[in-house]
Coordinates of C-alpha atoms and ligand atoms in Angstrom, one line a residue:
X1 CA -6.0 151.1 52.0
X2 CA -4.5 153.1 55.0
X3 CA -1.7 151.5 56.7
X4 CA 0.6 152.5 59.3
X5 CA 3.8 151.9 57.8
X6 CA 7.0 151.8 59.4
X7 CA 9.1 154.2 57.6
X8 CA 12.5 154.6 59.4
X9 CA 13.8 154.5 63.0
X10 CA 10.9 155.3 65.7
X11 CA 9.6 156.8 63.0
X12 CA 5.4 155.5 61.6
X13 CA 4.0 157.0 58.8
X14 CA 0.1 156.4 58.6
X15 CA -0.4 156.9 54.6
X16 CA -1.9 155.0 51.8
X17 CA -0.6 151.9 50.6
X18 CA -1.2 149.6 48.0
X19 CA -4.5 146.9 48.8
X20 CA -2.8 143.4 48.9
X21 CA -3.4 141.4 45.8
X22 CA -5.8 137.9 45.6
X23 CA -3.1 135.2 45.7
X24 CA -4.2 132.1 44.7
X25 CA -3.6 129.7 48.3
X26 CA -4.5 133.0 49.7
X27 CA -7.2 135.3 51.4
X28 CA -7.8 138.6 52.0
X29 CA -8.2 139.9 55.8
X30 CA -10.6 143.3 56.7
X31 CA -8.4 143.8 59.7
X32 CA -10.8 144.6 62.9
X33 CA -7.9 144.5 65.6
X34 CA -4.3 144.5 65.8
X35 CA -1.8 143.9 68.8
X36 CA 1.0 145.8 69.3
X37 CA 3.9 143.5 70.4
X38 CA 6.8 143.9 72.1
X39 CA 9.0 142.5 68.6
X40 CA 7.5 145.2 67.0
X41 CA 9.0 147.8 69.2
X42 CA 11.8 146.0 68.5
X43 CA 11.7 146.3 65.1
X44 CA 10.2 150.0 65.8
X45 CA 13.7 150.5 67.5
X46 CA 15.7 149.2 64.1
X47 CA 16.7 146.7 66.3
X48 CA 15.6 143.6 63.9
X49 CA 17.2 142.9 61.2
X50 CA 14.2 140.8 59.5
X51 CA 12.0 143.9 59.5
X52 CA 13.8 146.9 57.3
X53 CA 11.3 150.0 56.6
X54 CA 9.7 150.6 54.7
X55 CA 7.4 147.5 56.1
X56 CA 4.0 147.0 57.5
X57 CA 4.5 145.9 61.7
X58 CA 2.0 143.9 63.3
X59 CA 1.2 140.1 63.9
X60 CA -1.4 139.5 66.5
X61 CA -4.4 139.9 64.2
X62 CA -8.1 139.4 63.9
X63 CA -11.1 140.5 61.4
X64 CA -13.0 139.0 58.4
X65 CA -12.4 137.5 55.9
X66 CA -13.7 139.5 52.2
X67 CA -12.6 137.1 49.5
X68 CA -12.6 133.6 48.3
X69 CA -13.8 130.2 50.1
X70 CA -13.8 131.7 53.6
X71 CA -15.3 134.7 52.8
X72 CA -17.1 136.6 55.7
X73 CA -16.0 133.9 57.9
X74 CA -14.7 135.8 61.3
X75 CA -10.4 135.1 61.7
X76 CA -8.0 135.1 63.9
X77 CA -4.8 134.4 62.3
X78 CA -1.8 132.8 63.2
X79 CA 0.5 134.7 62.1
X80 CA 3.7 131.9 62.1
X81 CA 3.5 131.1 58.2
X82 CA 5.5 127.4 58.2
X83 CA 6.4 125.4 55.2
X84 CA 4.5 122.0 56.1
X85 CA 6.7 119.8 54.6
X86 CA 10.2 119.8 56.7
X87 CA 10.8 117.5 59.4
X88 CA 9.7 120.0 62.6
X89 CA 6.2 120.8 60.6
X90 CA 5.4 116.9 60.1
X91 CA 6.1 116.2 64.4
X92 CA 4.2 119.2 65.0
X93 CA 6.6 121.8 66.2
X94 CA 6.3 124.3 63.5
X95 CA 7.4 126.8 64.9
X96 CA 11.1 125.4 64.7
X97 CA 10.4 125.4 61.1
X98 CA 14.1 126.7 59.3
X99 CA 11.4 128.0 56.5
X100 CA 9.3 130.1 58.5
X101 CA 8.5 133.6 58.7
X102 CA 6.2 136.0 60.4
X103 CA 3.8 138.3 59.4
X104 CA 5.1 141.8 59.4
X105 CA 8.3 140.8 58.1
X106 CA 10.3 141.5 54.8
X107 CA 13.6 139.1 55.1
X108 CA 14.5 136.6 54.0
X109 CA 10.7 137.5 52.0
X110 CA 8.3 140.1 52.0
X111 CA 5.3 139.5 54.6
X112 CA 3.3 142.8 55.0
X113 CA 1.8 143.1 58.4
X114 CA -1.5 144.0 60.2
X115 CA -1.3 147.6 61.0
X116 CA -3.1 148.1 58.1
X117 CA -6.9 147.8 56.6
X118 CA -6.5 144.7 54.7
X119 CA -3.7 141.8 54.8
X120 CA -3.8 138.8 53.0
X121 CA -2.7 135.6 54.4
X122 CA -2.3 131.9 53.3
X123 CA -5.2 130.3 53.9
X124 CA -3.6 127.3 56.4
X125 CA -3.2 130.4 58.8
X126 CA -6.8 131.3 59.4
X127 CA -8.2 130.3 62.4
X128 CA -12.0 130.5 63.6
X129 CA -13.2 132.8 66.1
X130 CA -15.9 131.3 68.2
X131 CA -19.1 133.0 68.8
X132 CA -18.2 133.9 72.4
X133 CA -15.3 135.6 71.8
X134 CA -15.2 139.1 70.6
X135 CA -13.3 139.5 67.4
X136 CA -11.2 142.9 69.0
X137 CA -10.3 140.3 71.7
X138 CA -8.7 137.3 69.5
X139 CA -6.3 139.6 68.3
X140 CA -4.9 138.7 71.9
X141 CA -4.4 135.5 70.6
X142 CA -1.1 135.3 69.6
X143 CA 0.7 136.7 72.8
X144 CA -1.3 134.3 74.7
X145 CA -0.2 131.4 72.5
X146 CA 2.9 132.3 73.5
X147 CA 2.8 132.2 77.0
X148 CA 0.9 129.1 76.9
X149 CA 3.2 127.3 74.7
X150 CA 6.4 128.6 77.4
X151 CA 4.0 127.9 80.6
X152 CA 3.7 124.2 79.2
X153 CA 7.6 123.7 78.6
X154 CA 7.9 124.6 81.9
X155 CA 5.8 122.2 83.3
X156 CA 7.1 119.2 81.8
X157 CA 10.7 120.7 82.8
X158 CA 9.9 120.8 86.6
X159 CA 10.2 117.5 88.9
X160 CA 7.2 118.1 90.5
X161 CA 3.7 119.3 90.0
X162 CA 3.6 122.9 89.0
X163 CA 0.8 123.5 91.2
X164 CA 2.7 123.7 94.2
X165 CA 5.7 125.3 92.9
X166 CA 6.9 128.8 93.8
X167 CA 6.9 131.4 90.8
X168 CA 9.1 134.0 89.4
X169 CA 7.7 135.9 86.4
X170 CA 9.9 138.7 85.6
X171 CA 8.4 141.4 83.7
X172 CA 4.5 142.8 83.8
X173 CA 4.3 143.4 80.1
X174 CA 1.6 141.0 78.4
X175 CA 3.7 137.9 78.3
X176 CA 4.3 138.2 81.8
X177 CA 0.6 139.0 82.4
X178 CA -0.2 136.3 80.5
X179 CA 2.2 133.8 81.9
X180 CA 1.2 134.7 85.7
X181 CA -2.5 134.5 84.5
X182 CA -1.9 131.3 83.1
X183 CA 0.2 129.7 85.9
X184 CA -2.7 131.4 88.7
X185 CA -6.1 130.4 86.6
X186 CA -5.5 127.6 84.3
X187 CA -2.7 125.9 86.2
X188 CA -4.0 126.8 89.9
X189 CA -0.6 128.2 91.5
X190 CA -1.3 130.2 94.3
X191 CA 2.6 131.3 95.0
X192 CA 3.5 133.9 92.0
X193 CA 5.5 136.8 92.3
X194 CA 5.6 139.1 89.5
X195 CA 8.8 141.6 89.6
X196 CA 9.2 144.5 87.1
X197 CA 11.0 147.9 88.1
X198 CA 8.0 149.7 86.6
X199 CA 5.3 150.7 89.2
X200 CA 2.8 151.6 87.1
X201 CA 2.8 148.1 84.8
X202 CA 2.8 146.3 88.2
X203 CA 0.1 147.9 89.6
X204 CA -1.9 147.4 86.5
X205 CA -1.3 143.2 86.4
X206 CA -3.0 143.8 90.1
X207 CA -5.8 143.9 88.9
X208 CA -6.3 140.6 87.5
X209 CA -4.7 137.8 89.3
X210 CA -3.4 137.2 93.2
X211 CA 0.0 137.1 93.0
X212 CA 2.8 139.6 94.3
X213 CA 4.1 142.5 92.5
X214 CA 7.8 143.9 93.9
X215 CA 10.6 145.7 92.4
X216 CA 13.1 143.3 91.0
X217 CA 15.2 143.7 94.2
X218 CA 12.6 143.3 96.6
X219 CA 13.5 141.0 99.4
X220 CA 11.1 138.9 98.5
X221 CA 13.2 137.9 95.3
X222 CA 15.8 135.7 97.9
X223 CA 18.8 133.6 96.0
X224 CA 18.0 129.7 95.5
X225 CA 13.9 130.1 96.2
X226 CA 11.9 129.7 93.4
X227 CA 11.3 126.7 91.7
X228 CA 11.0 128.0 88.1
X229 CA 11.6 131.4 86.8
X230 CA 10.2 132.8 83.4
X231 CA 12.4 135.8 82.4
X232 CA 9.9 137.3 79.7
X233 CA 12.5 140.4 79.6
X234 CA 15.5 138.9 78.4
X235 CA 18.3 141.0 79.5
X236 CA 21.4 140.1 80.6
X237 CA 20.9 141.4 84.5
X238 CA 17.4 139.1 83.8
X239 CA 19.1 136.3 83.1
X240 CA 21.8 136.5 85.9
X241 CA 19.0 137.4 88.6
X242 CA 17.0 134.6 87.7
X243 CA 20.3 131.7 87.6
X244 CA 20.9 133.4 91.3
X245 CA 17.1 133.3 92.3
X246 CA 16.2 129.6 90.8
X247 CA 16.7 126.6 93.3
X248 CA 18.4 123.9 92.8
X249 CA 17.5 121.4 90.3
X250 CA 14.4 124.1 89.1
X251 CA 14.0 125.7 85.8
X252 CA 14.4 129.0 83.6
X253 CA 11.9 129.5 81.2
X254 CA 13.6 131.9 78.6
X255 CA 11.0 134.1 76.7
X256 CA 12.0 137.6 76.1
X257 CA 15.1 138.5 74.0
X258 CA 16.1 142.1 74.3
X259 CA 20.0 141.3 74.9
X260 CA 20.6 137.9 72.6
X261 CA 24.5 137.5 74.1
X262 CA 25.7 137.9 78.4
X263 CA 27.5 136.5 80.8
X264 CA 25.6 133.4 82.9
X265 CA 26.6 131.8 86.1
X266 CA 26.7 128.7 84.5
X267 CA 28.8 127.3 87.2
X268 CA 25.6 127.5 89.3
X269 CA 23.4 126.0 86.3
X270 CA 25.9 123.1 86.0
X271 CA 26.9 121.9 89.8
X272 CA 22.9 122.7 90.8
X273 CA 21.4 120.9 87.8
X274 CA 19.1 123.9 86.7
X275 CA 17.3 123.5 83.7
X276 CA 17.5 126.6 81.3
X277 CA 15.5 126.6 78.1
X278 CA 14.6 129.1 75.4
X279 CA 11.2 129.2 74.0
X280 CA 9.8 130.5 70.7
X281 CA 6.4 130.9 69.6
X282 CA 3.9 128.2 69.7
X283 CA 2.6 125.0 68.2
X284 CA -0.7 125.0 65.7
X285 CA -1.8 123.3 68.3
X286 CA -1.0 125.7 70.7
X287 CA -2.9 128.1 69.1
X288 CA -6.0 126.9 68.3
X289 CA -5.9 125.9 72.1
X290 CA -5.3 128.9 73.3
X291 CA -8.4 130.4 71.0
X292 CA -10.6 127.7 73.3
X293 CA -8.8 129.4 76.5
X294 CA -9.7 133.0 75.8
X295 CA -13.5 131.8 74.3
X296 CA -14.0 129.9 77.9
X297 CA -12.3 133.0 79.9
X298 CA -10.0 130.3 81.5
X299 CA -8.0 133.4 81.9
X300 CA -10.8 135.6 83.1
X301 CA -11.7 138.8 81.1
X302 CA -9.6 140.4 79.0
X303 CA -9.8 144.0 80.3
X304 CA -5.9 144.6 80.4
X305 CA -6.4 145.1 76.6
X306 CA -6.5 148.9 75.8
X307 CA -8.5 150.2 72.2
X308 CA -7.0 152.7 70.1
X309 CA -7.5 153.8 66.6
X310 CA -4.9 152.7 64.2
X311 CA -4.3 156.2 62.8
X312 CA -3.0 157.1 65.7
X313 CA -0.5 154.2 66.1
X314 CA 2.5 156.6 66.6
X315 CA 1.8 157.8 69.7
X316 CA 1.0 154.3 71.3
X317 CA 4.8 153.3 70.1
X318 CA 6.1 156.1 71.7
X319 CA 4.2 156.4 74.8
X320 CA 5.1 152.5 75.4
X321 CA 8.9 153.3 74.3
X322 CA 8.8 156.2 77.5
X323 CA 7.2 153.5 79.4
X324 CA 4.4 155.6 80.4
X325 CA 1.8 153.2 79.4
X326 CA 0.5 151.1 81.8
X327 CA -1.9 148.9 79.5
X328 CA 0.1 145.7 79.2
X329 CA -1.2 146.0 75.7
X330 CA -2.8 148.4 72.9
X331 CA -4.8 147.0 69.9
X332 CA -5.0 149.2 67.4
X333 CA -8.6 149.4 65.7
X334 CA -8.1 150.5 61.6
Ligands
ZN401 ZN1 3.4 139.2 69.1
ZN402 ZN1 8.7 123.6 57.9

């Protein structure tokens, strides 16, 4: 099969690789679409210790299935592979699972990912796409899973009904996107602000949701206003705006991870009673849900996706790394 393979530093080969092998628990995946996600640039960066190159990137996955007992059947897969038997997979919070592992990952074992032609997957992690939804679409899946599963922490955080909160998402890549569309369609807030220094990402989110898109120091982004911020950026000057930005008693719903360590005002998060909480992944739950949400377009259409052939893969990394992409994400098509 063709795969692009990540074979050093911002550095992706497209070459030929070996076809997966039938496992038995297992089936094969004719990958139609895969996501590019922001962990991947991570990784991309040599920034994650879990993925060492040579390795296979990509998670957010969808295609058919060629092999076994679901064969033709049309997947989306979750791409969170859980062990099922430890204490956080029995109450239903897999993804805290101490066993679990991602596609696209080779420590603490090897997981090849989706930019590739085939994958193989266990079969636990294969997930129906319904007949309204485009199979290049569910590849979206994922991403939205996990601003779903962070959107619904932060409602059951927040003292009163999310509805009539006021809304700090900082950062118009997809999980912002996704957490704004969320927050404005399925959850009916009418009082978002999206912030990213970016122009260009901004003014692409525009164009599917009511909400306001400023600069990160716009005045609009006052001290002690919003009721619940979701920093899906995760840097350390992230963090502190949104401690200074969050009112009393509201909540900070922690998503992106690009600086793990900081300093915090956590004088302010202590004498002002502000919730912080970290949020990883999503729920089995959450995702077959959030399959439902993009089949109904509770989220409207999905046109912030932009198409690009898998063989040229490289040059969507880099372009995002400049940060002259605007699409708030590229699905590569093998
Ligand atoms: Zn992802
Ligand atoms: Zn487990």
């Amino acid at each position: 099969m063709k795969a692009l393979v990540y074979t050093g530093v911002e550095e992706l080969t497209y070459r030929d690789e070996k076809d997966p092998i039938e496992k038995a628990g297992e089936s094969i995946l004719e990958v139609q679409a895969s996501g590019i996600c922001g962990s991947d640039m991570h990784a991309y960066h040599g920034k994650d210790e879990r993925r060492v190159p040579p390795l296979i990137l990509g998670h957010e996955v969808s295609g058919r299935i060629t092999n076994g007992k679901f064969k033709d059947k049309i997947a989306v897969l979750n791409p969170l592979i859980t062990c099922g038997k430890c204490e956080f997979c029995i109450s239903k919070r897999e993804h805290l699972c101490p066993n679990r592992v991602l596609l696209g990952m080779n420590r603490p074992y090897e997981r090849q990912g989706a930019f590739a032609e085939l994958i193989t997957v266990p079969n636990t992690n294969i997930y129906d796409v319904p007949k309204k939804l485009n199979v290049t679409e569910a590849a979206v899946a994922e991403p939205t899973a996990v601003a779903y599963h962070a959107v619904l922490i932060g409602e059951k955080s927040l003292k009163k009904d999310i509805k009539d909160c006021r809304i700090l998402v900082q950062g118009a890549g997809a999980i912002g996107l996704l957490c704004s569309l969320i927050l404005s369609k399925i959850k009916k807030n009418a009082n978002i602000i999206m912030s990213d220094p970016n122009k260009l990402r901004l003014n692409e989110c525009s164009k599917y949701l009511d909400a306001k898109f400023v600069g990160p120091s716009d005045k609009e982004v006052k001290n002690d206003s919003f009721d619940i911020v979701f920093d899906t950026v995760g840097l350390e000057v992230s963090r502190q705006q949104a401690i200074s930005v969050v009112k009393p008693g509201g909540s900070i719903i922690h998503i992106g991870l690009t600086q793990p360590a900081g300093e915090f005002n956590f004088r302010k998060a202590t004498l002002q009673e502000v919730t912080f909480i970290g949020t990883y992944c999503y729920t089995n739950q959450d995702f077959s849900d959030t399959i439902q949400i993009l089949a109904n377009k509770d989220i409207g259409n999905l046109d912030w996706i932009e198409y690009r052939q898998l063989k040229n893969g490289g040059n969507a990394f880099k372009q995002i790394h400049d940060g002259t992409c605007s699409a708030p994400k590229i699905v590569l098509i093998p």
